[in-house]
Amino acid sequence: MTKLNNIALEILGNGKGILAADESTGTMTKRLDSVNVPSTAENRLLFRETLFSSSSMTNCIGGVILYDETIKQISSKKNKIPELISSLGSHPGIKVDTGAKVLAGSPEEKITEGLDGLRERLKEYYNLGAKFTKWRGVYTISKDYPSKLSIHSNAHALARYSALVQECNMVPIVEPEILMDGDHSANDCYQKTSEVIQKCFEELILHKVDLKGIILKPNMILAGNKSKDKITSKEVAELTLKCLKSSVPSEVPGIAFLSGGQSEIEATENLNLINKINNTNFIMSYSYGRALQQSALKFWSKNIKDIEGTQKIFDHRAKMNTLAAQGKWSREIDN
Ligand code: 13P
């Protein structure tokens, strides 16, 4: 199991973080539609390959989460995508859940599926070069939600997934995401996130998952996007640290936040403050999708042939987040 702990530390050590490029074809199509680029397999590969060949892959990006389509694609230079990523010193990973579906018994909520046949799919991904995996449980906050049923059933699925992934010698990313959507307060987010994370660890322990060989991917503690409760970055950092310190067992080597709809700068600034006052023993880094790719995608959509220009923008964001993962970022440097 020390092998899995080493992989987790290689992915998140020295300020490195994760590029979440595992948007399903449906989600990627929405992203490409928003910048008026046709969502063909070729275009999806072209944008992703541009990011995966950039120089920050060596110094900043310790791991890339891929989607099933991408892990099987061949780059324009005839490299297999996982090999391209490994050759630059990063680790390829793969999203293995098959999406969030309506939860029977509480149809306003979601349960993440994908356990059937997972052991066989994991073997395939391992043979394709994956070193780690991702599974995302998703929860919304409102008066009655998340329900005990959703908290319990998603934790159970995350734990069964993690046990299977470790059996196949890969590091599971455990991602319970409480969405920012809604008018809840930061305090509501704090309470619900604590409950969700604690339940996840209860189930992970029950399923004999080695906590030294996982990465936790939580949301930061934020007020809902329709809330009147506006909190400062410092408060976000303090509440996030308080929540994780009291809910995450000390064996866990690293925590990599999702950006969850924060702007690029917000996600970087909050991560920076978390690290400036980090009073835990956990590595606190990033596993961002939108907050790493948004500006690069916007530029690329208008300059599809400008690989270097796109990479420059992506490299800048990766570098800023790697500084933030060490508490060394400032707005002046970013500008
Ligand atoms: P965002 O950073 O865009 O929230 O995506 C991270 C992710 O992997 C969500 O599952």
mmCIF file of C-alpha atoms and ligand atoms in Angstrom:
data_model
loop_
_atom_site.group_PDB
_atom_site.id
_atom_site.type_symbol
_atom_site.label_atom_id
_atom_site.label_comp_id
_atom_site.label_asym_id
_atom_site.label_seq_id
_atom_site.Cartn_x
_atom_site.Cartn_y
_atom_site.Cartn_z
ATOM 1 C CA MET A 1 0.000 0.000 0.000
ATOM 2 C CA THR A 2 2.971 2.346 0.353
ATOM 3 C CA LYS A 3 2.956 2.291 -3.447
ATOM 4 C CA LEU A 4 -0.451 3.972 -3.527
ATOM 5 C CA ASN A 5 0.642 6.475 -0.891
ATOM 6 C CA ASN A 6 3.680 7.310 -3.061
ATOM 7 C CA ILE A 7 1.495 7.867 -6.125
ATOM 8 C CA ALA A 8 -0.804 10.189 -4.134
ATOM 9 C CA LEU A 9 2.233 12.148 -2.944
ATOM 10 C CA GLU A 10 3.711 12.334 -6.446
ATOM 11 C CA ILE A 11 0.412 13.741 -7.742
ATOM 12 C CA LEU A 12 0.061 16.388 -5.013
ATOM 13 C CA GLY A 13 3.604 16.966 -3.687
ATOM 14 C CA ASN A 14 5.577 20.222 -4.103
ATOM 15 C CA GLY A 15 2.546 22.347 -4.907
ATOM 16 C CA LYS A 16 1.453 20.112 -7.772
ATOM 17 C CA GLY A 17 -2.245 19.631 -8.460
ATOM 18 C CA ILE A 18 -4.642 17.860 -10.788
ATOM 19 C CA LEU A 19 -6.147 18.900 -14.113
ATOM 20 C CA ALA A 20 -9.710 17.565 -14.230
ATOM 21 C CA ALA A 21 -10.200 17.071 -17.980
ATOM 22 C CA ASP A 22 -12.751 14.282 -17.553
ATOM 23 C CA GLU A 23 -15.850 16.082 -18.754
ATOM 24 C CA SER A 24 -18.238 13.552 -20.251
ATOM 25 C CA THR A 25 -18.967 14.039 -23.960
ATOM 26 C CA GLY A 26 -22.249 15.734 -22.998
ATOM 27 C CA THR A 27 -20.567 18.219 -20.649
ATOM 28 C CA MET A 28 -17.685 18.857 -23.060
ATOM 29 C CA THR A 29 -20.222 19.530 -25.799
ATOM 30 C CA LYS A 30 -21.820 22.212 -23.594
ATOM 31 C CA ARG A 31 -18.375 23.756 -22.968
ATOM 32 C CA LEU A 32 -17.531 23.767 -26.689
ATOM 33 C CA ASP A 33 -21.005 25.037 -27.662
ATOM 34 C CA SER A 34 -20.476 27.985 -25.300
ATOM 35 C CA VAL A 35 -17.477 29.077 -27.400
ATOM 36 C CA ASN A 36 -19.031 28.090 -30.761
ATOM 37 C CA VAL A 37 -16.714 25.185 -31.564
ATOM 38 C CA PRO A 38 -18.349 22.003 -32.970
ATOM 39 C CA SER A 39 -18.045 19.157 -30.464
ATOM 40 C CA THR A 40 -16.397 16.487 -32.613
ATOM 41 C CA ALA A 41 -14.097 13.786 -31.228
ATOM 42 C CA GLU A 42 -11.307 15.495 -33.181
ATOM 43 C CA ASN A 43 -11.898 18.933 -31.606
ATOM 44 C CA ARG A 44 -12.250 17.486 -28.120
ATOM 45 C CA LEU A 45 -8.900 15.754 -28.586
ATOM 46 C CA LEU A 46 -7.250 18.810 -30.139
ATOM 47 C CA PHE A 47 -8.033 21.064 -27.180
ATOM 48 C CA ARG A 48 -7.112 18.454 -24.598
ATOM 49 C CA GLU A 49 -3.918 17.422 -26.354
ATOM 50 C CA THR A 50 -2.873 21.075 -26.421
ATOM 51 C CA LEU A 51 -3.163 21.217 -22.623
ATOM 52 C CA PHE A 52 -1.559 17.808 -22.083
ATOM 53 C CA SER A 53 1.563 18.816 -24.066
ATOM 54 C CA SER A 54 2.128 22.088 -22.221
ATOM 55 C CA SER A 55 5.194 22.783 -20.082
ATOM 56 C CA SER A 56 3.216 23.033 -16.816
ATOM 57 C CA MET A 57 2.578 19.280 -17.120
ATOM 58 C CA THR A 58 6.105 18.779 -15.785
ATOM 59 C CA ASN A 59 6.209 21.359 -13.006
ATOM 60 C CA CYS A 60 2.638 21.960 -11.890
ATOM 61 C CA ILE A 61 0.228 19.231 -12.993
ATOM 62 C CA GLY A 62 0.873 16.015 -11.047
ATOM 63 C CA GLY A 63 -2.108 14.189 -12.534
ATOM 64 C CA VAL A 64 -4.713 14.494 -15.279
ATOM 65 C CA ILE A 65 -8.187 12.978 -14.962
ATOM 66 C CA LEU A 66 -9.302 11.666 -18.351
ATOM 67 C CA TYR A 67 -12.640 10.563 -19.748
ATOM 68 C CA ASP A 68 -13.123 7.126 -21.333
ATOM 69 C CA GLU A 69 -13.008 8.605 -24.838
ATOM 70 C CA THR A 70 -9.699 10.438 -24.251
ATOM 71 C CA ILE A 71 -7.744 7.652 -22.532
ATOM 72 C CA LYS A 72 -8.183 5.582 -25.707
ATOM 73 C CA GLN A 73 -7.245 8.350 -28.176
ATOM 74 C CA ILE A 74 -3.954 8.797 -30.042
ATOM 75 C CA SER A 75 -2.378 12.275 -30.189
ATOM 76 C CA SER A 76 -1.527 14.062 -33.458
ATOM 77 C CA LYS A 77 2.117 13.056 -32.845
ATOM 78 C CA LYS A 78 0.956 9.417 -32.656
ATOM 79 C CA ASN A 79 1.362 9.057 -28.879
ATOM 80 C CA LYS A 80 -1.188 7.258 -26.770
ATOM 81 C CA ILE A 81 -2.689 9.951 -24.517
ATOM 82 C CA PRO A 82 -1.675 8.269 -21.210
ATOM 83 C CA GLU A 83 1.877 7.896 -22.571
ATOM 84 C CA LEU A 84 1.998 11.562 -23.569
ATOM 85 C CA ILE A 85 1.012 12.520 -20.002
ATOM 86 C CA SER A 86 3.500 10.127 -18.342
ATOM 87 C CA SER A 87 6.322 11.204 -20.644
ATOM 88 C CA LEU A 88 6.061 14.749 -19.258
ATOM 89 C CA GLY A 89 6.241 13.540 -15.660
ATOM 90 C CA SER A 90 2.541 13.608 -14.769
ATOM 91 C CA HIS A 91 0.182 10.722 -13.905
ATOM 92 C CA PRO A 92 -2.815 9.733 -16.059
ATOM 93 C CA GLY A 93 -6.075 9.113 -14.213
ATOM 94 C CA ILE A 94 -9.589 8.168 -15.278
ATOM 95 C CA LYS A 95 -13.150 8.981 -14.285
ATOM 96 C CA VAL A 96 -14.884 5.656 -13.705
ATOM 97 C CA ASP A 97 -18.373 6.533 -12.525
ATOM 98 C CA THR A 98 -21.102 6.516 -15.141
ATOM 99 C CA GLY A 99 -22.883 9.605 -13.877
ATOM 100 C CA ALA A 100 -25.433 10.743 -11.310
ATOM 101 C CA LYS A 101 -28.977 9.366 -11.757
ATOM 102 C CA VAL A 102 -32.272 9.990 -9.966
ATOM 103 C CA LEU A 103 -32.158 8.426 -6.482
ATOM 104 C CA ALA A 104 -35.093 6.064 -6.027
ATOM 105 C CA GLY A 105 -36.738 6.899 -2.703
ATOM 106 C CA SER A 106 -35.708 10.563 -2.927
ATOM 107 C CA PRO A 107 -36.216 11.550 -6.570
ATOM 108 C CA GLU A 108 -35.134 15.166 -6.068
ATOM 109 C CA GLU A 109 -31.629 13.847 -5.348
ATOM 110 C CA LYS A 110 -28.951 11.932 -7.226
ATOM 111 C CA ILE A 111 -27.040 8.689 -6.766
ATOM 112 C CA THR A 112 -23.868 8.071 -8.739
ATOM 113 C CA GLU A 113 -23.833 4.835 -10.726
ATOM 114 C CA GLY A 114 -21.102 2.680 -12.253
ATOM 115 C CA LEU A 115 -20.379 -0.190 -9.845
ATOM 116 C CA ASP A 116 -21.631 -2.959 -12.144
ATOM 117 C CA GLY A 117 -18.710 -4.401 -14.080
ATOM 118 C CA LEU A 118 -16.342 -1.894 -12.458
ATOM 119 C CA ARG A 119 -13.677 -4.476 -11.529
ATOM 120 C CA GLU A 120 -13.304 -5.439 -15.210
ATOM 121 C CA ARG A 121 -13.289 -1.826 -16.436
ATOM 122 C CA LEU A 122 -10.616 -0.949 -13.851
ATOM 123 C CA LYS A 123 -8.351 -3.697 -15.183
ATOM 124 C CA GLU A 124 -8.727 -2.269 -18.668
ATOM 125 C CA TYR A 125 -7.895 1.268 -17.517
ATOM 126 C CA TYR A 126 -4.927 0.030 -15.493
ATOM 127 C CA ASN A 127 -3.593 -1.694 -18.608
ATOM 128 C CA LEU A 128 -4.058 1.539 -20.552
ATOM 129 C CA GLY A 129 -1.746 3.270 -18.035
ATOM 130 C CA ALA A 130 -4.103 4.818 -15.438
ATOM 131 C CA LYS A 131 -2.546 5.308 -12.010
ATOM 132 C CA PHE A 132 -5.550 6.834 -10.292
ATOM 133 C CA THR A 133 -9.308 7.162 -10.705
ATOM 134 C CA LYS A 134 -12.203 9.464 -9.878
ATOM 135 C CA TRP A 135 -15.790 8.945 -8.718
ATOM 136 C CA ARG A 136 -18.034 11.914 -7.915
ATOM 137 C CA GLY A 137 -21.024 11.859 -5.605
ATOM 138 C CA VAL A 138 -23.194 14.954 -5.874
ATOM 139 C CA TYR A 139 -25.424 16.597 -3.261
ATOM 140 C CA THR A 140 -27.591 19.721 -3.181
ATOM 141 C CA ILE A 141 -28.425 21.778 -0.126
ATOM 142 C CA SER A 142 -31.950 22.944 0.647
ATOM 143 C CA LYS A 143 -34.267 22.747 3.644
ATOM 144 C CA ASP A 144 -34.667 18.969 3.441
ATOM 145 C CA TYR A 145 -31.548 17.994 1.518
ATOM 146 C CA PRO A 146 -29.168 16.315 1.366
ATOM 147 C CA SER A 147 -31.282 13.564 2.912
ATOM 148 C CA LYS A 148 -29.862 10.837 5.121
ATOM 149 C CA LEU A 149 -30.632 8.445 2.240
ATOM 150 C CA SER A 150 -28.510 10.394 -0.248
ATOM 151 C CA ILE A 151 -25.674 10.880 2.253
ATOM 152 C CA HIS A 152 -25.673 7.177 3.091
ATOM 153 C CA SER A 153 -26.101 5.728 -0.394
ATOM 154 C CA ASN A 154 -23.493 7.953 -2.042
ATOM 155 C CA ALA A 155 -20.974 7.259 0.753
ATOM 156 C CA HIS A 156 -21.597 3.534 0.309
ATOM 157 C CA ALA A 157 -20.984 3.749 -3.454
ATOM 158 C CA LEU A 158 -17.835 5.849 -2.980
ATOM 159 C CA ALA A 159 -16.484 3.264 -0.544
ATOM 160 C CA ARG A 160 -17.268 0.236 -2.737
ATOM 161 C CA TYR A 161 -15.647 2.034 -5.664
ATOM 162 C CA SER A 162 -12.541 2.902 -3.606
ATOM 163 C CA ALA A 163 -12.076 -0.670 -2.375
ATOM 164 C CA LEU A 164 -12.237 -1.990 -5.962
ATOM 165 C CA VAL A 165 -9.783 0.664 -7.190
ATOM 166 C CA GLN A 166 -7.204 -0.130 -4.512
ATOM 167 C CA GLU A 167 -7.624 -3.848 -5.246
ATOM 168 C CA CYS A 168 -6.532 -2.953 -8.784
ATOM 169 C CA ASN A 169 -3.501 -0.967 -7.511
ATOM 170 C CA MET A 170 -4.721 2.521 -8.330
ATOM 171 C CA VAL A 171 -5.391 5.539 -6.104
ATOM 172 C CA PRO A 172 -9.088 6.425 -5.783
ATOM 173 C CA ILE A 173 -10.063 10.081 -5.720
ATOM 174 C CA VAL A 174 -13.066 10.254 -3.410
ATOM 175 C CA GLU A 175 -15.182 13.202 -4.522
ATOM 176 C CA PRO A 176 -18.275 14.114 -2.519
ATOM 177 C CA GLU A 177 -19.348 17.411 -4.118
ATOM 178 C CA ILE A 178 -21.867 19.642 -2.392
ATOM 179 C CA LEU A 179 -23.049 21.969 -5.116
ATOM 180 C CA MET A 180 -22.826 25.724 -4.784
ATOM 181 C CA ASP A 181 -26.347 26.117 -6.289
ATOM 182 C CA GLY A 182 -28.923 27.553 -3.902
ATOM 183 C CA ASP A 183 -29.521 30.196 -1.287
ATOM 184 C CA HIS A 184 -27.950 28.357 1.649
ATOM 185 C CA SER A 185 -25.523 30.071 4.001
ATOM 186 C CA ALA A 186 -21.843 29.193 4.387
ATOM 187 C CA ASN A 187 -22.759 27.765 7.765
ATOM 188 C CA ASP A 188 -25.289 25.399 6.109
ATOM 189 C CA CYS A 189 -22.540 24.339 3.702
ATOM 190 C CA TYR A 190 -20.194 23.769 6.630
ATOM 191 C CA GLN A 191 -22.707 21.595 8.502
ATOM 192 C CA LYS A 192 -23.720 19.522 5.463
ATOM 193 C CA THR A 193 -20.173 19.091 4.143
ATOM 194 C CA SER A 194 -19.027 17.878 7.566
ATOM 195 C CA GLU A 195 -21.882 15.351 7.717
ATOM 196 C CA VAL A 196 -21.248 14.107 4.166
ATOM 197 C CA ILE A 197 -17.479 13.740 4.613
ATOM 198 C CA GLN A 198 -17.814 12.004 7.976
ATOM 199 C CA LYS A 199 -20.236 9.473 6.478
ATOM 200 C CA CYS A 200 -17.854 8.853 3.575
ATOM 201 C CA PHE A 201 -15.018 8.003 5.954
ATOM 202 C CA GLU A 202 -17.269 5.779 8.057
ATOM 203 C CA GLU A 203 -18.036 3.753 4.901
ATOM 204 C CA LEU A 204 -14.441 3.829 3.597
ATOM 205 C CA ILE A 205 -13.244 2.365 6.898
ATOM 206 C CA LEU A 206 -16.032 -0.261 6.870
ATOM 207 C CA HIS A 207 -14.923 -1.301 3.355
ATOM 208 C CA LYS A 208 -11.289 -1.578 4.570
ATOM 209 C CA VAL A 209 -10.016 1.105 2.226
ATOM 210 C CA ASP A 210 -6.436 2.131 3.078
ATOM 211 C CA LEU A 211 -6.801 5.835 3.810
ATOM 212 C CA LYS A 212 -3.092 6.434 3.096
ATOM 213 C CA GLY A 213 -3.789 5.509 -0.512
ATOM 214 C CA ILE A 214 -6.665 7.858 -1.376
ATOM 215 C CA ILE A 215 -7.057 11.517 -2.332
ATOM 216 C CA LEU A 216 -10.098 13.403 -1.024
ATOM 217 C CA LYS A 217 -11.651 15.862 -3.480
ATOM 218 C CA PRO A 218 -14.121 18.047 -1.575
ATOM 219 C CA ASN A 219 -15.835 21.363 -2.206
ATOM 220 C CA MET A 220 -14.635 24.420 -0.307
ATOM 221 C CA ILE A 221 -17.062 25.841 2.259
ATOM 222 C CA LEU A 222 -18.927 28.541 0.348
ATOM 223 C CA ALA A 223 -22.256 30.308 0.617
ATOM 224 C CA GLY A 224 -24.772 29.275 -2.078
ATOM 225 C CA ASN A 225 -24.642 31.230 -5.325
ATOM 226 C CA LYS A 226 -28.092 32.710 -4.591
ATOM 227 C CA SER A 227 -27.388 33.419 -0.930
ATOM 228 C CA LYS A 228 -27.469 36.875 0.631
ATOM 229 C CA ASP A 229 -24.740 35.653 2.964
ATOM 230 C CA LYS A 230 -21.525 36.930 1.376
ATOM 231 C CA ILE A 231 -18.355 35.730 3.025
ATOM 232 C CA THR A 232 -14.735 36.764 2.540
ATOM 233 C CA SER A 233 -11.977 34.522 1.172
ATOM 234 C CA LYS A 234 -10.460 34.444 4.644
ATOM 235 C CA GLU A 235 -13.744 33.116 6.062
ATOM 236 C CA VAL A 236 -13.933 30.521 3.265
ATOM 237 C CA ALA A 237 -10.412 29.379 4.140
ATOM 238 C CA GLU A 238 -11.049 29.256 7.882
ATOM 239 C CA LEU A 239 -14.353 27.375 7.606
ATOM 240 C CA THR A 240 -12.919 24.951 5.039
ATOM 241 C CA LEU A 241 -9.937 24.153 7.260
ATOM 242 C CA LYS A 242 -12.129 23.801 10.359
ATOM 243 C CA CYS A 243 -14.432 21.382 8.519
ATOM 244 C CA LEU A 244 -11.651 19.216 7.091
ATOM 245 C CA LYS A 245 -9.618 19.193 10.298
ATOM 246 C CA SER A 246 -12.552 17.808 12.236
ATOM 247 C CA SER A 247 -13.892 15.391 9.607
ATOM 248 C CA VAL A 248 -10.918 13.876 7.747
ATOM 249 C CA PRO A 249 -8.787 11.143 9.385
ATOM 250 C CA SER A 250 -5.112 12.106 9.690
ATOM 251 C CA GLU A 251 -3.896 9.164 7.534
ATOM 252 C CA VAL A 252 -5.252 10.797 4.360
ATOM 253 C CA PRO A 253 -2.211 12.159 2.491
ATOM 254 C CA GLY A 254 -3.837 14.828 0.404
ATOM 255 C CA ILE A 255 -6.881 16.917 -0.299
ATOM 256 C CA ALA A 256 -7.455 18.388 -3.773
ATOM 257 C CA PHE A 257 -10.362 20.796 -4.064
ATOM 258 C CA LEU A 258 -12.782 21.022 -6.973
ATOM 259 C CA SER A 259 -13.496 24.537 -8.230
ATOM 260 C CA GLY A 260 -17.259 23.986 -8.484
ATOM 261 C CA GLY A 261 -18.200 27.084 -10.462
ATOM 262 C CA GLN A 262 -15.897 29.588 -8.746
ATOM 263 C CA SER A 263 -14.137 31.963 -11.117
ATOM 264 C CA GLU A 264 -10.510 31.239 -11.926
ATOM 265 C CA ILE A 265 -9.238 33.965 -9.605
ATOM 266 C CA GLU A 266 -11.613 33.072 -6.759
ATOM 267 C CA ALA A 267 -10.547 29.423 -6.869
ATOM 268 C CA THR A 268 -6.876 30.433 -6.784
ATOM 269 C CA GLU A 269 -7.295 33.057 -4.077
ATOM 270 C CA ASN A 270 -9.266 30.751 -1.792
ATOM 271 C CA LEU A 271 -6.731 27.945 -2.230
ATOM 272 C CA ASN A 272 -3.911 30.359 -1.456
ATOM 273 C CA LEU A 273 -5.523 31.503 1.798
ATOM 274 C CA ILE A 274 -6.266 27.911 2.784
ATOM 275 C CA ASN A 275 -2.551 27.192 2.460
ATOM 276 C CA LYS A 276 -1.440 30.371 4.181
ATOM 277 C CA ILE A 277 -3.300 29.359 7.326
ATOM 278 C CA ASN A 278 -3.154 25.577 6.882
ATOM 279 C CA ASN A 279 -3.142 24.308 10.468
ATOM 280 C CA THR A 280 -3.488 20.632 9.439
ATOM 281 C CA ASN A 281 -1.002 18.024 8.254
ATOM 282 C CA PHE A 282 -2.841 17.537 4.960
ATOM 283 C CA ILE A 283 -1.489 18.667 1.612
ATOM 284 C CA MET A 284 -4.134 21.099 0.313
ATOM 285 C CA SER A 285 -4.063 21.393 -3.449
ATOM 286 C CA TYR A 286 -6.307 21.653 -6.487
ATOM 287 C CA SER A 287 -8.152 19.330 -8.839
ATOM 288 C CA TYR A 288 -9.753 21.943 -11.021
ATOM 289 C CA GLY A 289 -11.716 21.587 -14.242
ATOM 290 C CA ARG A 290 -13.257 24.925 -15.178
ATOM 291 C CA ALA A 291 -10.911 27.041 -13.029
ATOM 292 C CA LEU A 292 -7.907 25.705 -14.979
ATOM 293 C CA GLN A 293 -9.387 25.564 -18.463
ATOM 294 C CA GLN A 294 -11.832 28.457 -18.901
ATOM 295 C CA SER A 295 -9.478 31.173 -20.212
ATOM 296 C CA ALA A 296 -7.478 28.707 -22.296
ATOM 297 C CA LEU A 297 -10.680 27.371 -23.904
ATOM 298 C CA LYS A 298 -11.933 30.872 -24.682
ATOM 299 C CA PHE A 299 -8.642 31.820 -26.373
ATOM 300 C CA TRP A 300 -8.348 28.497 -28.219
ATOM 301 C CA SER A 301 -11.887 28.737 -29.591
ATOM 302 C CA LYS A 302 -10.854 31.846 -31.523
ATOM 303 C CA ASN A 303 -7.322 30.652 -32.360
ATOM 304 C CA ILE A 304 -7.600 26.902 -32.873
ATOM 305 C CA LYS A 305 -4.229 26.683 -34.602
ATOM 306 C CA ASP A 306 -2.388 28.723 -31.947
ATOM 307 C CA ILE A 307 -1.131 25.903 -29.755
ATOM 308 C CA GLU A 308 1.578 27.952 -28.060
ATOM 309 C CA GLY A 309 -0.770 30.839 -27.253
ATOM 310 C CA THR A 310 -3.302 28.443 -25.714
ATOM 311 C CA GLN A 311 -0.597 26.686 -23.721
ATOM 312 C CA LYS A 312 0.727 29.991 -22.414
ATOM 313 C CA ILE A 313 -2.664 30.805 -20.901
ATOM 314 C CA PHE A 314 -3.096 27.334 -19.450
ATOM 315 C CA ASP A 315 0.473 27.302 -18.074
ATOM 316 C CA HIS A 316 -0.144 30.615 -16.337
ATOM 317 C CA ARG A 317 -3.263 29.302 -14.552
ATOM 318 C CA ALA A 318 -1.488 26.068 -13.585
ATOM 319 C CA LYS A 319 1.468 28.046 -12.228
ATOM 320 C CA MET A 320 -0.789 30.385 -10.242
ATOM 321 C CA ASN A 321 -2.590 27.454 -8.657
ATOM 322 C CA THR A 322 0.683 25.723 -7.855
ATOM 323 C CA LEU A 323 1.814 28.907 -6.085
ATOM 324 C CA ALA A 324 -1.548 28.972 -4.262
ATOM 325 C CA ALA A 325 -1.073 25.348 -3.209
ATOM 326 C CA GLN A 326 2.027 26.612 -1.367
ATOM 327 C CA GLY A 327 0.444 29.819 -0.046
ATOM 328 C CA LYS A 328 2.756 31.878 -2.268
ATOM 329 C CA TRP A 329 0.234 33.437 -4.695
ATOM 330 C CA SER A 330 -0.751 37.109 -4.885
ATOM 331 C CA ARG A 331 -2.978 39.163 -7.199
ATOM 332 C CA GLU A 332 0.099 41.154 -8.271
ATOM 333 C CA ILE A 333 1.885 38.018 -9.478
ATOM 334 C CA ASP A 334 -1.273 36.878 -11.252
ATOM 335 C CA ASN A 335 -1.580 40.133 -13.141
HETATM 336 P P1 13P B 1 -14.659 21.864 -11.562
HETATM 337 O O1 13P B 1 -13.319 22.267 -10.977
HETATM 338 O O2 13P B 1 -14.981 22.543 -12.848
HETATM 339 O O3 13P B 1 -15.750 21.926 -10.530
HETATM 340 O O4 13P B 1 -14.520 20.337 -11.965
HETATM 341 C C1 13P B 1 -13.886 19.475 -11.100
HETATM 342 C C2 13P B 1 -14.438 18.133 -11.219
HETATM 343 O O5 13P B 1 -13.738 17.206 -11.528
HETATM 344 C C3 13P B 1 -15.861 17.930 -10.934
HETATM 345 O O6 13P B 1 -16.131 16.563 -10.844
#
